[in-house]
Amino acid sequence: MIIFGTKGYLYQLAILTLVCGQCGNPAAHTLRKRLTKFTLFFVPLFPISTTYLTQCTFCGAEQKVTKEQAEQLQAQSAGGPSGQAYGQPQQHDRF
């Protein structure tokens, strides 16, 4: 008996402020990577598909983006006003 299947993973790469194409509001959008892996006996072995998408936090609309667009958006978020990557603690100077 062989047990096989797939398992999905969802990674949040960045949070960006964009104008939503669905509702038209300037709102925060999450940049996500959805990865599906083939499993054998419940052990994930290799990726089958990878998709990138943005989701509006205001209306919940999702839009697929290409890998190149996702990398560009992620680089844009890392070079934002604070210059820090997503998930990194920000340091504030007190005067």
GROMACS .gro file of C-alpha atoms in nm:
model
   95
    1MET     CA    1   0.000   0.000   0.000
    2ILE     CA    2   0.140   0.339  -0.105
    3ILE     CA    3  -0.002   0.660   0.041
    4PHE     CA    4   0.057   0.977  -0.161
    5GLY     CA    5  -0.101   1.318  -0.204
    6THR     CA    6  -0.030   1.690  -0.184
    7LYS     CA    7   0.013   1.946   0.091
    8GLY     CA    8  -0.019   2.323   0.059
    9TYR     CA    9   0.195   2.587   0.225
   10LEU     CA   10   0.125   2.960   0.244
   11TYR     CA   11   0.406   3.208   0.309
   12GLN     CA   12   0.353   3.579   0.374
   13LEU     CA   13   0.636   3.765   0.203
   14ALA     CA   14   0.551   4.132   0.260
   15ILE     CA   15   0.284   4.387   0.341
   16LEU     CA   16   0.249   4.669   0.090
   17THR     CA   17   0.030   4.977   0.057
   18LEU     CA   18  -0.127   4.965  -0.290
   19VAL     CA   19  -0.443   5.089  -0.459
   20CYS     CA   20  -0.681   4.794  -0.491
   21GLY     CA   21  -0.797   4.711  -0.843
   22GLN     CA   22  -1.130   4.578  -0.709
   23CYS     CA   23  -1.248   4.839  -0.457
   24GLY     CA   24  -1.021   5.132  -0.554
   25ASN     CA   25  -0.911   5.203  -0.197
   26PRO     CA   26  -0.546   5.263  -0.105
   27ALA     CA   27  -0.506   4.984   0.148
   28ALA     CA   28  -0.253   4.736   0.282
   29HIS     CA   29  -0.202   4.431   0.062
   30THR     CA   30  -0.032   4.111   0.168
   31LEU     CA   31   0.208   3.952  -0.077
   32ARG     CA   32   0.183   3.574  -0.041
   33LYS     CA   33   0.349   3.268  -0.190
   34ARG     CA   34   0.135   2.954  -0.222
   35LEU     CA   35   0.342   2.634  -0.259
   36THR     CA   36   0.201   2.285  -0.322
   37LYS     CA   37   0.426   1.985  -0.255
   38PHE     CA   38   0.390   1.619  -0.347
   39THR     CA   39   0.383   1.393  -0.040
   40LEU     CA   40   0.468   1.026  -0.005
   41PHE     CA   41   0.364   0.862   0.323
   42PHE     CA   42   0.283   1.214   0.454
   43VAL     CA   43   0.640   1.337   0.390
   44PRO     CA   44   0.660   1.642   0.158
   45LEU     CA   45   0.913   1.561  -0.115
   46PHE     CA   46   0.918   1.819  -0.395
   47PRO     CA   47   0.718   2.124  -0.507
   48ILE     CA   48   0.451   2.073  -0.772
   49SER     CA   49   0.330   2.431  -0.816
   50THR     CA   50   0.412   2.779  -0.689
   51THR     CA   51   0.184   3.081  -0.721
   52TYR     CA   52   0.223   3.436  -0.598
   53LEU     CA   53  -0.070   3.659  -0.511
   54THR     CA   54  -0.164   3.983  -0.342
   55GLN     CA   55  -0.469   4.019  -0.118
   56CYS     CA   56  -0.637   4.347  -0.026
   57THR     CA   57  -0.694   4.377   0.348
   58PHE     CA   58  -0.988   4.612   0.290
   59CYS     CA   59  -1.212   4.406   0.060
   60GLY     CA   60  -1.032   4.068   0.054
   61ALA     CA   61  -0.986   4.056  -0.325
   62GLU     CA   62  -0.696   3.840  -0.444
   63GLN     CA   63  -0.491   3.897  -0.758
   64LYS     CA   64  -0.230   3.660  -0.902
   65VAL     CA   65   0.109   3.807  -0.987
   66THR     CA   66   0.409   3.659  -1.165
   67LYS     CA   67   0.728   3.558  -0.984
   68GLU     CA   68   0.910   3.859  -1.129
   69GLN     CA   69   0.636   4.097  -1.013
   70ALA     CA   70   0.642   3.938  -0.666
   71GLU     CA   71   1.019   3.980  -0.642
   72GLN     CA   72   0.989   4.343  -0.754
   73LEU     CA   73   0.716   4.414  -0.497
   74GLN     CA   74   0.917   4.244  -0.224
   75ALA     CA   75   1.226   4.450  -0.312
   76GLN     CA   76   1.008   4.763  -0.316
   77SER     CA   77   0.881   4.685   0.035
   78ALA     CA   78   1.235   4.624   0.162
   79GLY     CA   79   1.347   4.961   0.025
   80GLY     CA   80   1.052   5.148   0.171
   81PRO     CA   81   1.066   5.460   0.387
   82SER     CA   82   1.229   5.281   0.678
   83GLY     CA   83   1.459   5.079   0.449
   84GLN     CA   84   1.399   4.760   0.644
   85ALA     CA   85   1.278   4.423   0.523
   86TYR     CA   86   0.944   4.278   0.633
   87GLY     CA   87   0.964   4.097   0.962
   88GLN     CA   88   1.269   4.288   1.084
   89PRO     CA   89   1.236   4.490   1.403
   90GLN     CA   90   1.247   4.864   1.357
   91GLN     CA   91   1.474   5.074   1.573
   92HIS     CA   92   1.358   5.416   1.686
   93ASP     CA   93   1.600   5.683   1.800
   94ARG     CA   94   1.496   5.893   2.096
   95PHE     CA   95   1.608   6.251   2.107
   0.00000   0.00000   0.00000
